[in-house]
């Protein structure tokens, strides 16, 4: 998700806190492993039909944006077959760029 990381800022009394902590720990583990990894950071999920996307560098995308679940699925499929995404964290939302051409 947008903003995932060790400094996620989710308060401990928020029900999302445990997820934010687990996601941050998993992402850090991957970054420091010898595995080939790509970390995805979709914005707020919606059920509307998918389209293109807009990809920003990690930490640069606005948190108020949203992305369709269709687009998230398309991004997952695209990064699995694109070795240029290895070692990158991609934060994205709905936008005008074609999936796969956005990064």
CSV table of C-alpha atoms in Angstrom, one decimal:
chain,number,residue,atom,x,y,z
A,1,UNK,CA,0.0,0.0,0.0
A,2,UNK,CA,1.1,3.6,-0.4
A,3,UNK,CA,3.3,4.7,2.5
A,4,UNK,CA,4.3,1.2,3.6
A,5,UNK,CA,7.5,1.2,5.4
A,6,UNK,CA,9.2,1.3,8.8
A,7,UNK,CA,8.0,4.9,9.2
A,8,UNK,CA,4.4,4.2,8.2
A,9,UNK,CA,2.9,6.5,10.8
A,10,UNK,CA,-0.1,4.3,11.7
A,11,UNK,CA,-0.9,4.7,15.4
A,12,UNK,CA,-0.7,1.6,17.6
A,13,UNK,CA,-4.3,1.9,18.6
A,14,UNK,CA,-5.5,1.8,14.9
A,15,UNK,CA,-6.7,-1.6,13.7
A,16,UNK,CA,-4.5,-1.3,10.6
A,17,UNK,CA,-1.3,-1.1,12.8
A,18,UNK,CA,-0.6,-4.8,12.9
A,19,UNK,CA,-0.8,-5.0,9.1
A,20,UNK,CA,1.4,-2.0,8.6
A,21,UNK,CA,4.0,-3.4,10.9
A,22,UNK,CA,3.9,-6.8,9.2
A,23,UNK,CA,4.1,-5.3,5.7
A,24,UNK,CA,7.1,-3.1,6.8
A,25,UNK,CA,8.9,-6.1,8.2
A,26,UNK,CA,8.3,-8.2,5.1
A,27,UNK,CA,9.4,-5.5,2.7
A,28,UNK,CA,12.6,-4.9,4.7
A,29,UNK,CA,13.3,-8.6,4.8
A,30,UNK,CA,13.0,-8.8,1.0
A,31,UNK,CA,15.1,-5.7,0.4
A,32,UNK,CA,18.0,-7.2,2.3
A,33,UNK,CA,17.6,-10.7,1.0
A,34,UNK,CA,19.3,-12.3,-2.1
A,35,UNK,CA,15.9,-12.9,-3.7
A,36,UNK,CA,14.7,-11.1,-6.8
A,37,UNK,CA,11.9,-8.9,-5.5
A,38,UNK,CA,9.4,-6.2,-6.6
A,39,UNK,CA,7.3,-4.5,-4.0
A,40,UNK,CA,4.0,-3.1,-5.0
A,41,UNK,CA,2.3,-0.2,-3.3
A,42,UNK,CA,-1.2,0.3,-4.7
A,43,UNK,CA,-3.3,3.2,-3.5
A,44,UNK,CA,-6.8,2.9,-2.0
A,45,UNK,CA,-8.6,0.0,-3.7
A,46,UNK,CA,-11.9,0.4,-5.5
A,47,UNK,CA,-14.3,-2.0,-7.2
A,48,UNK,CA,-14.8,0.2,-10.4
A,49,UNK,CA,-13.5,-1.2,-13.7
A,50,UNK,CA,-9.8,-0.9,-14.3
A,51,UNK,CA,-8.0,1.1,-16.9
A,52,UNK,CA,-4.5,2.6,-17.0
A,53,UNK,CA,-2.3,3.4,-14.1
A,54,UNK,CA,0.1,6.1,-12.9
A,55,UNK,CA,3.3,5.0,-11.2
A,56,UNK,CA,5.4,7.1,-8.9
A,57,UNK,CA,8.6,6.5,-7.1
A,58,UNK,CA,8.1,5.1,-3.6
A,59,UNK,CA,6.8,7.7,-1.2
A,60,UNK,CA,5.9,10.2,-3.8
A,61,UNK,CA,2.3,9.3,-4.7
A,62,UNK,CA,-0.6,11.0,-3.0
A,63,UNK,CA,-2.5,9.0,-0.4
A,64,UNK,CA,-5.9,10.3,-1.5
A,65,UNK,CA,-5.7,8.6,-4.9
A,66,UNK,CA,-7.3,5.2,-5.6
A,67,UNK,CA,-6.8,2.3,-7.9
A,68,UNK,CA,-9.1,-0.4,-9.2
A,69,UNK,CA,-8.6,-4.0,-8.2
A,70,UNK,CA,-8.5,-4.8,-12.0
A,71,UNK,CA,-5.5,-2.5,-12.4
A,72,UNK,CA,-3.7,-4.1,-9.4
A,73,UNK,CA,-4.2,-7.5,-10.9
A,74,UNK,CA,-2.8,-6.3,-14.2
A,75,UNK,CA,0.2,-4.7,-12.5
A,76,UNK,CA,0.9,-8.0,-10.7
A,77,UNK,CA,0.8,-10.0,-14.0
A,78,UNK,CA,2.9,-7.4,-15.7
A,79,UNK,CA,5.7,-7.2,-13.1
A,80,UNK,CA,6.0,-11.0,-13.0
A,81,UNK,CA,7.1,-11.0,-16.6
A,82,UNK,CA,9.2,-7.8,-16.6
A,83,UNK,CA,12.7,-8.2,-15.1
A,84,UNK,CA,13.2,-4.4,-15.1
A,85,UNK,CA,11.0,-4.2,-12.1
A,86,UNK,CA,13.2,-6.4,-10.0
A,87,UNK,CA,14.6,-4.5,-7.0
A,88,UNK,CA,12.1,-1.7,-7.2
A,89,UNK,CA,9.2,-0.5,-5.1
A,90,UNK,CA,6.3,0.7,-7.3
A,91,UNK,CA,3.6,2.8,-5.9
A,92,UNK,CA,0.7,3.4,-8.2
A,93,UNK,CA,-2.9,4.6,-8.7
A,94,UNK,CA,-5.4,4.8,-11.5
A,95,UNK,CA,-4.0,6.9,-14.4
A,96,UNK,CA,-3.6,7.3,-18.1
A,97,UNK,CA,-0.4,5.1,-18.6
A,98,UNK,CA,-0.7,1.6,-20.0
A,99,UNK,CA,0.2,-1.1,-17.4
A,100,UNK,CA,3.7,-2.2,-18.3
A,101,UNK,CA,4.7,1.0,-20.0
A,102,UNK,CA,4.3,3.0,-16.8
A,103,UNK,CA,7.6,2.1,-15.3
